[in-house]
Short mmCIF file of C-alpha atoms (C1' of nucleotides) in Angstrom, two decimals:
data_model
loop_
_atom_site.label_atom_id
_atom_site.label_comp_id
_atom_site.label_asym_id
_atom_site.label_seq_id
_atom_site.Cartn_x
_atom_site.Cartn_y
_atom_site.Cartn_z
CA MET A 1 33.99 64.04 102.25
CA THR A 2 36.83 64.56 100.10
CA GLU A 3 39.00 67.21 98.87
CA PRO A 4 38.31 68.46 95.29
CA GLU A 5 41.23 67.81 92.92
CA PRO A 6 43.23 71.07 92.59
CA ARG A 7 43.08 72.85 89.35
CA TRP A 8 46.69 72.35 88.51
CA LEU A 9 47.70 74.84 85.54
CA SER A 10 47.92 73.07 81.84
CA ASP A 11 51.09 73.25 80.11
CA GLU A 12 50.25 76.31 78.23
CA GLU A 13 49.41 78.11 81.77
CA GLN A 14 52.41 76.66 83.16
CA ARG A 15 55.05 78.08 80.65
CA MET A 16 53.11 81.64 81.04
CA TRP A 17 53.34 81.54 84.62
CA ARG A 18 57.02 80.75 84.78
CA ALA A 19 58.00 82.71 81.96
CA SER A 20 56.43 85.62 84.10
CA MET A 21 58.20 84.75 87.25
CA GLY A 22 61.22 84.52 85.25
CA VAL A 23 60.73 88.24 83.91
CA LEU A 24 59.67 89.16 87.21
CA ASN A 25 63.22 87.65 89.10
CA LEU A 26 65.78 88.64 86.36
CA LEU A 27 64.14 92.24 84.55
CA PRO A 28 65.10 93.89 88.03
CA LEU A 29 68.79 92.77 88.37
CA TYR A 30 69.55 93.98 84.82
CA LEU A 31 67.32 97.73 85.37
CA GLU A 32 69.16 97.84 88.83
CA ARG A 33 72.70 96.93 87.11
CA ASP A 34 72.62 99.66 84.48
CA LEU A 35 70.92 102.29 86.80
CA GLN A 36 73.75 101.48 89.37
CA GLN A 37 76.75 101.50 86.86
CA LEU A 38 75.70 104.49 85.21
CA HIS A 39 74.28 106.81 87.88
CA GLY A 40 75.24 105.35 91.48
CA LEU A 41 71.26 105.09 91.97
CA THR A 42 69.22 102.00 92.84
CA VAL A 43 65.76 101.89 91.42
CA HIS A 44 64.15 102.04 94.40
CA ASP A 45 65.83 105.54 94.76
CA TYR A 46 64.91 106.33 91.05
CA GLU A 47 61.00 105.31 91.90
CA ILE A 48 61.20 107.66 94.44
CA LEU A 49 62.51 110.74 92.71
CA VAL A 50 60.08 109.86 89.81
CA ARG A 51 57.13 110.04 92.02
CA LEU A 52 58.13 113.41 93.56
CA SER A 53 59.07 114.89 90.29
CA GLU A 54 55.31 114.25 88.88
CA ALA A 55 54.09 115.76 92.24
CA PRO A 56 52.81 119.12 92.32
CA ASP A 57 55.41 121.31 94.30
CA ARG A 58 57.76 118.36 93.76
CA ARG A 59 56.54 117.36 97.02
CA LEU A 60 54.24 114.67 98.58
CA ARG A 61 53.16 113.27 102.21
CA LEU A 62 55.20 110.23 103.13
CA THR A 63 52.07 107.87 103.32
CA GLU A 64 51.15 109.09 99.73
CA LEU A 65 54.29 108.25 98.57
CA ALA A 66 54.54 105.15 100.13
CA GLY A 67 51.44 103.99 98.49
CA LEU A 68 52.67 105.20 95.11
CA SER A 69 55.73 103.23 95.32
CA HIS A 70 54.35 100.13 96.98
CA GLN A 71 56.14 100.37 100.46
CA SER A 72 55.46 99.69 103.40
CA LYS A 73 55.88 103.14 105.46
CA SER A 74 58.50 101.91 107.72
CA ARG A 75 60.42 100.95 104.77
CA LEU A 76 59.93 104.24 103.11
CA SER A 77 61.59 105.88 106.27
CA HIS A 78 64.61 104.30 106.53
CA GLN A 79 64.82 104.77 102.50
CA MET A 80 64.00 108.62 103.03
CA THR A 81 67.24 108.50 105.63
CA ARG A 82 69.49 107.13 103.43
CA MET A 83 68.23 109.33 100.34
CA GLU A 84 68.36 112.33 102.75
CA ASN A 85 72.14 111.67 103.52
CA ALA A 86 72.81 111.54 100.20
CA GLY A 87 71.10 114.86 99.24
CA LEU A 88 68.36 113.58 96.91
CA VAL A 89 65.49 114.34 99.03
CA ALA A 90 64.64 116.57 102.23
CA ARG A 91 61.62 116.04 104.67
CA GLU A 92 60.05 119.24 105.48
CA SER A 93 57.01 119.23 108.61
CA CYS A 94 53.60 119.96 107.34
CA ASP A 95 51.70 123.01 108.73
CA SER A 96 48.46 121.46 107.97
CA ASP A 97 48.67 118.28 110.01
CA ARG A 98 51.30 118.22 112.45
CA ARG A 99 51.72 114.67 112.49
CA GLY A 100 52.67 114.77 109.00
CA GLN A 101 55.93 115.41 106.95
CA TRP A 102 56.27 116.33 103.28
CA ALA A 103 58.97 114.51 101.36
CA VAL A 104 60.61 117.30 98.93
CA LEU A 105 62.98 116.40 96.05
CA THR A 106 65.95 118.38 96.25
CA GLU A 107 67.52 120.57 93.31
CA GLN A 108 70.13 118.10 93.39
CA GLY A 109 67.84 114.78 93.40
CA TRP A 110 66.08 116.69 90.12
CA GLU A 111 69.40 117.01 88.60
CA ARG A 112 70.49 113.28 89.26
CA LEU A 113 67.03 112.07 88.08
CA VAL A 114 67.21 114.41 84.50
CA GLN A 115 70.66 112.99 84.11
CA ALA A 116 69.40 109.25 84.60
CA ALA A 117 66.30 109.38 82.81
CA PRO A 118 67.46 109.11 79.34
CA ASP A 119 69.81 105.99 80.10
CA HIS A 120 67.34 104.41 82.44
CA VAL A 121 64.66 104.40 79.55
CA ALA A 122 66.90 102.98 76.98
CA SER A 123 67.46 100.33 79.80
CA VAL A 124 64.03 99.74 79.99
CA ARG A 125 63.69 99.62 76.51
CA ARG A 126 66.61 97.11 75.59
CA HIS A 127 65.54 94.80 78.42
CA PHE A 128 62.20 94.98 78.07
CA VAL A 129 59.84 97.47 76.03
CA ASP A 130 61.66 96.84 72.70
CA LEU A 131 61.54 93.00 72.82
CA LEU A 132 57.84 93.08 72.11
CA THR A 133 55.59 93.61 69.05
CA ASP A 134 52.86 96.26 69.14
CA GLU A 135 49.98 93.54 69.40
CA GLN A 136 52.12 91.80 72.67
CA LYS A 137 52.43 95.58 73.95
CA ARG A 138 48.87 96.28 73.65
CA VAL A 139 47.67 93.10 75.13
CA LEU A 140 50.02 92.91 77.83
CA GLY A 141 48.98 96.38 78.65
CA GLU A 142 45.34 95.56 79.17
CA ALA A 143 45.90 92.25 80.74
CA PHE A 144 48.50 93.78 83.54
CA GLY A 145 46.13 96.86 83.65
CA THR A 146 43.39 94.24 84.83
CA VAL A 147 45.73 92.20 87.33
CA VAL A 148 47.02 95.32 88.94
CA ALA A 149 43.25 96.76 89.34
CA HIS A 150 42.54 93.58 91.12
CA LEU A 151 45.83 93.53 93.32
CA SER A 152 45.11 96.99 94.25
CA GLY A 153 41.45 96.59 94.87
CA VAL A 154 41.11 93.33 96.60
CA ASP A 155 41.36 94.01 100.43
CA GLY A 156 44.07 92.13 101.40
CA GLY A 157 43.01 91.44 104.87
CA ALA A 158 45.27 94.73 105.87
CA THR A 159 48.18 92.85 105.42
CA CYS A 160 49.29 94.12 101.87
CA PRO A 161 49.13 97.58 100.83
CA LYS A 162 46.46 99.04 98.56
CA VAL A 163 48.21 101.19 96.21
CA LEU A 164 47.87 102.17 92.24
CA SER A 165 50.06 101.59 89.34
CA GLN A 166 54.25 102.74 89.32
CA GLY A 167 56.37 103.52 86.94
CA THR A 168 59.97 103.92 86.16
CA ALA A 169 60.80 105.49 82.91
CA GLN A 170 58.81 108.79 82.21
CA LYS A 171 60.29 111.70 81.29
CA PRO A 172 60.75 113.64 84.68
CA GLY A 173 58.02 115.91 85.68
CA GLY A 174 55.61 114.41 83.50
CA LYS A 175 53.51 116.07 81.15
CA ALA A 176 54.68 119.39 82.97
CA ARG A 177 57.73 118.99 81.26
CA VAL A 178 61.12 119.69 82.57
CA MET B 1 77.76 117.15 68.65
CA THR B 2 74.51 117.06 70.64
CA GLU B 3 73.00 114.58 72.39
CA PRO B 4 70.05 112.35 70.68
CA GLU B 5 66.92 113.15 72.48
CA PRO B 6 65.87 109.88 74.33
CA ARG B 7 63.02 107.63 72.98
CA TRP B 8 60.52 108.31 75.80
CA LEU B 9 57.96 105.76 75.82
CA SER B 10 54.87 106.52 74.46
CA ASP B 11 51.38 106.90 76.37
CA GLU B 12 50.54 103.53 75.88
CA GLU B 13 54.12 101.85 76.19
CA GLN B 14 54.02 103.94 79.52
CA ARG B 15 50.93 102.41 80.71
CA MET B 16 52.37 99.20 79.82
CA TRP B 17 55.12 99.34 81.42
CA ARG B 18 53.64 100.95 84.87
CA ALA B 19 51.21 97.88 84.62
CA SER B 20 53.91 96.03 84.40
CA MET B 21 56.08 97.04 87.36
CA GLY B 22 52.62 97.26 89.47
CA VAL B 23 52.28 93.62 88.80
CA LEU B 24 55.82 92.88 89.89
CA ASN B 25 55.59 94.57 92.89
CA LEU B 26 52.41 93.46 94.06
CA LEU B 27 52.08 89.80 93.12
CA PRO B 28 54.77 88.82 95.12
CA LEU B 29 53.34 90.32 98.24
CA TYR B 30 49.88 88.44 98.02
CA LEU B 31 51.62 85.06 96.85
CA GLU B 32 53.78 85.38 99.90
CA ARG B 33 51.04 86.16 102.28
CA ASP B 34 48.94 83.19 101.53
CA LEU B 35 52.13 80.88 101.32
CA GLN B 36 52.97 82.28 104.65
CA GLN B 37 49.69 82.06 106.65
CA LEU B 38 48.63 78.77 105.39
CA HIS B 39 51.94 76.74 105.31
CA GLY B 40 54.75 79.01 107.00
CA LEU B 41 56.31 79.04 103.57
CA THR B 42 58.35 81.96 101.84
CA VAL B 43 58.06 81.94 98.27
CA HIS B 44 61.55 81.12 98.01
CA ASP B 45 61.25 78.14 100.40
CA TYR B 46 58.56 76.63 97.85
CA GLU B 47 60.39 77.65 95.01
CA ILE B 48 63.39 75.76 95.98
CA LEU B 49 61.20 72.86 96.78
CA VAL B 50 59.72 72.74 93.74
CA ARG B 51 63.03 72.69 92.31
CA LEU B 52 64.04 69.71 93.73
CA SER B 53 60.77 67.77 94.05
CA GLU B 54 61.32 67.58 90.12
CA ALA B 55 64.77 66.90 90.09
CA PRO B 56 66.26 63.20 89.74
CA ASP B 57 66.48 61.35 93.04
CA ARG B 58 64.97 64.69 94.44
CA ARG B 59 68.48 66.28 94.46
CA LEU B 60 70.43 68.87 92.46
CA ARG B 61 73.95 70.51 92.95
CA LEU B 62 73.86 73.39 94.53
CA THR B 63 75.03 75.67 91.70
CA GLU B 64 72.34 74.40 89.42
CA LEU B 65 69.64 74.71 92.10
CA ALA B 66 71.10 78.52 92.43
CA GLY B 67 70.58 78.48 88.63
CA LEU B 68 67.25 77.36 88.16
CA SER B 69 65.72 79.60 91.07
CA HIS B 70 67.61 82.98 90.05
CA GLN B 71 69.60 83.09 93.10
CA SER B 72 73.36 84.04 93.75
CA LYS B 73 75.15 80.89 95.03
CA SER B 74 75.57 83.04 98.42
CA ARG B 75 72.13 83.68 98.87
CA LEU B 76 71.23 80.01 98.19
CA SER B 77 74.09 79.00 100.86
CA HIS B 78 72.35 81.05 103.70
CA GLN B 79 68.79 79.81 102.41
CA MET B 80 70.07 76.13 102.71
CA THR B 81 71.38 76.88 106.31
CA ARG B 82 67.78 78.13 107.25
CA MET B 83 65.83 75.48 105.12
CA GLU B 84 68.00 72.88 106.66
CA ASN B 85 67.62 73.87 110.11
CA ALA B 86 63.90 73.57 109.53
CA GLY B 87 64.11 70.14 108.28
CA LEU B 88 62.94 70.95 104.76
CA VAL B 89 66.46 70.22 103.19
CA ALA B 90 69.58 68.24 103.30
CA ARG B 91 72.91 68.53 102.20
CA GLU B 92 75.00 65.60 101.28
CA SER B 93 78.24 65.94 99.86
CA CYS B 94 79.20 64.72 96.38
CA ASP B 95 81.35 61.87 95.41
CA SER B 96 82.29 62.58 91.77
CA ASP B 97 83.34 65.79 92.64
CA ARG B 98 84.52 66.56 96.04
CA ARG B 99 84.24 70.23 96.29
CA GLY B 100 80.42 69.69 95.48
CA GLN B 101 77.12 69.36 97.42
CA TRP B 102 73.82 68.07 96.78
CA ALA B 103 70.75 69.79 97.85
CA VAL B 104 68.53 66.93 99.11
CA LEU B 105 64.88 67.08 99.55
CA THR B 106 63.89 65.47 102.82
CA GLU B 107 60.80 63.35 103.59
CA GLN B 108 59.58 66.30 105.48
CA GLY B 109 60.12 68.74 102.83
CA TRP B 110 58.27 66.88 100.49
CA GLU B 111 55.25 66.32 102.75
CA ARG B 112 55.18 70.06 103.30
CA LEU B 113 55.32 70.67 99.18
CA VAL B 114 52.46 68.36 99.07
CA GLN B 115 50.49 70.13 101.30
CA ALA B 116 51.07 73.85 100.15
CA ALA B 117 51.05 72.93 96.42
CA PRO B 118 47.21 73.14 96.04
CA ASP B 119 46.67 76.30 98.06
CA HIS B 120 49.47 77.74 96.40
CA VAL B 121 48.20 76.84 92.64
CA ALA B 122 44.54 78.20 93.80
CA SER B 123 46.91 81.37 95.36
CA VAL B 124 48.49 81.75 91.52
CA ARG B 125 45.19 81.58 89.96
CA ARG B 126 42.98 83.69 92.20
CA HIS B 127 45.52 86.79 91.82
CA PHE B 128 46.97 86.03 88.34
CA VAL B 129 46.39 83.28 85.80
CA ASP B 130 42.46 83.33 85.98
CA LEU B 131 42.44 86.93 85.83
CA LEU B 132 43.38 86.82 82.17
CA THR B 133 41.69 85.54 78.81
CA ASP B 134 42.75 82.46 76.84
CA GLU B 135 44.10 84.90 74.47
CA GLN B 136 46.13 87.09 76.99
CA LYS B 137 47.42 83.79 78.41
CA ARG B 138 48.68 83.09 75.12
CA VAL B 139 50.03 86.27 74.02
CA LEU B 140 51.80 86.68 77.34
CA GLY B 141 53.31 83.45 77.30
CA GLU B 142 55.14 84.03 74.04
CA ALA B 143 55.96 87.57 74.97
CA PHE B 144 57.60 86.50 78.09
CA GLY B 145 59.42 83.61 76.38
CA THR B 146 61.00 85.93 74.39
CA VAL B 147 61.87 88.45 77.05
CA VAL B 148 63.13 85.69 79.38
CA ALA B 149 65.20 84.29 76.65
CA HIS B 150 66.86 87.44 76.02
CA LEU B 151 67.74 88.22 79.64
CA SER B 152 68.72 84.87 80.35
CA GLY B 153 71.05 85.11 76.95
CA VAL B 154 72.32 88.38 77.27
CA ASP B 155 75.81 88.23 78.44
CA GLY B 156 75.32 90.72 81.74
CA GLY B 157 78.80 91.45 82.24
CA ALA B 158 78.83 88.79 84.90
CA THR B 159 77.06 90.78 87.11
CA CYS B 160 73.90 89.15 86.25
CA PRO B 161 73.21 85.52 86.73
CA LYS B 162 72.53 83.24 83.25
CA VAL B 163 69.97 81.25 84.01
CA LEU B 164 66.52 79.72 82.66
CA SER B 165 62.75 79.88 83.61
CA GLN B 166 61.17 79.44 87.26
CA GLY B 167 57.96 78.01 88.36
CA THR B 168 56.12 77.53 91.45
CA ALA B 169 52.48 76.51 90.54
CA GLN B 170 53.19 73.00 89.32
CA LYS B 171 51.94 69.69 90.58
CA PRO B 172 54.97 68.52 93.03
CA GLY B 173 57.14 65.99 91.02
CA GLY B 174 56.42 67.17 87.66
CA LYS B 175 55.25 64.69 85.14
CA ALA B 176 56.81 61.94 87.09
CA ARG B 177 53.74 62.42 89.52
CA VAL B 178 53.78 62.04 93.14
"C1'" DC C 1 103.90 66.26 87.76
"C1'" DT C 2 103.60 71.16 89.13
"C1'" DC C 3 101.86 75.29 88.24
"C1'" DG C 4 98.41 78.94 87.99
"C1'" DA C 5 93.85 79.33 86.54
"C1'" DT C 6 89.24 78.21 87.50
"C1'" DC C 7 85.46 76.12 89.82
"C1'" DA C 8 82.04 74.99 94.18
"C1'" DG C 9 80.35 76.50 97.87
"C1'" DT C 10 81.01 79.00 102.33
"C1'" DT C 11 81.50 82.87 105.51
"C1'" DG C 12 80.96 87.11 108.06
"C1'" DA C 13 80.28 91.88 107.52
"C1'" DA C 14 77.31 95.78 105.42
"C1'" DC C 15 73.33 96.82 103.67
"C1'" DA C 16 68.02 96.62 103.15
"C1'" DT C 17 63.52 95.05 104.78
"C1'" DT C 18 60.28 93.84 107.93
"C1'" DC C 19 57.80 93.60 112.30
"C1'" DA C 20 56.15 95.14 116.59
"C1'" DA C 21 56.42 98.92 119.72
"C1'" DT C 22 56.20 103.75 120.37
"C1'" DA C 23 55.20 108.62 120.27
"C1'" DA C 24 52.80 112.70 118.94
"C1'" DA C 25 48.55 114.64 116.53
"C1'" DT C 26 43.57 114.12 115.16
"C1'" DG C 27 39.13 112.45 115.10
"C1'" DT C 28 34.94 111.16 117.38
"C1'" DA C 29 31.55 110.24 120.41
"C1'" DT C 30 29.60 110.90 124.94
"C1'" DA D 1 35.69 118.98 127.79
"C1'" DT D 2 37.18 114.14 128.27
"C1'" DA D 3 38.36 109.71 126.90
"C1'" DC D 4 39.24 106.27 123.47
"C1'" DA D 5 40.31 104.70 118.49
"C1'" DT D 6 42.81 106.19 114.77
"C1'" DT D 7 46.32 108.13 111.82
"C1'" DT D 8 51.32 109.63 110.86
"C1'" DA D 9 55.38 108.70 111.24
"C1'" DT D 10 59.69 107.04 113.20
"C1'" DT D 11 62.65 103.43 115.71
"C1'" DG D 12 65.38 99.32 117.01
"C1'" DA D 13 65.65 94.52 116.78
"C1'" DA D 14 65.49 90.45 113.75
"C1'" DT D 15 65.63 88.78 109.53
"C1'" DG D 16 67.28 88.54 105.02
"C1'" DT D 17 70.45 89.94 100.80
"C1'" DT D 18 74.47 91.47 98.63
"C1'" DC D 19 79.45 91.51 98.54
"C1'" DA D 20 84.17 90.53 98.63
"C1'" DA D 21 87.31 87.72 100.55
"C1'" DC D 22 88.40 82.94 101.46
"C1'" DT D 23 89.21 77.35 101.26
"C1'" DG D 24 89.91 73.21 98.92
"C1'" DA D 25 88.99 70.93 94.65
"C1'" DT D 26 89.59 70.07 89.86
"C1'" DC D 27 91.28 71.52 85.26
"C1'" DG D 28 94.94 72.17 81.88
"C1'" DA D 29 99.10 73.62 79.81
"C1'" DG D 30 103.82 72.79 79.82
#
DNA sequence: CTCGATCAGTTGAACATTCAATAAATGTAT
DNA sequence: ATACATTTATTGAATGTTCAACTGATCGAG
């Protein structure tokens, strides 16, 4: 009994895959650069700020925040420490579960987010969204929706975090408005 | 004179963007996990091995390799040291330009790549390519081709590497065959 | 030829991330 | 109640990445 020949990618698939990896590698560099230069924030900082800004009472339990932002708890813990030192967030202990902690957006964190958001959305448009036609946006939204659902749902054998979407170019505070 | 209202993303764009970021964050985790568990390689290791395997004489100048794999020279230098210690690659000094070094694929590196490739392409299919319809693959290939071209071409003010495609799921050795 | 600018690559320190071990609180079964 | 497993979050060490400084080679203008 011999191994079946692997299903190598077709030329078309190969191009698509390589382009995807290219975007995956390059896009964060540009977003990071813009955000860093203009507002002294990393993309990770920004992501945390957005998630907290959208949460009720601008606070989330650490585990939930870790999930929403696709990070391990350990990593988030270190990152929280850095952001706490920068005054962007604070930790508050949780009454209903005394193991737990709230990550809370500070007033200063909120202000930094509000300042940064317009430039960040412009950056996202310039390097990504505005390069796509309406049809491409539609198809891509559907396609990646499927992929994310799969990746979030798949039992990763406990190695991979099971978690949903992420976003970083929304008006601060979500529908609630500033 | 007042600031113009930023062009926030539409709901449709927002969904698309968040899904893209989700894929961007989650996909590498799965590929990494599979590759690590089955073959003890990182995605970065694999990328280097692929690029070298496709190059004439299975060797590339470090700067070119850095470009192809979207890494800074510094990072590549450290990574080469690790891979050299693991016996996957070797450095050879360059005759025509005595500043330069060749990154050379070792026989062992080649064998590891040949072993890993079928599982890796299966992983890429399972978590990404096979989740897409033919139309989605076609549109996505075009769309991301455009984006990568933009990101590679844009003068990033010297902060961002200007570089082209990347790939990690091809039959080792490219068209040349094993 | 020679001076200065640029290029190839390396290095070490600072910074970020992962990994495994830990502490403390909660849940659950007996 | 008590014991055991699970959950929440933190910590420190190991590993990986970024950043700026550096060496030595090549290029180009005069």
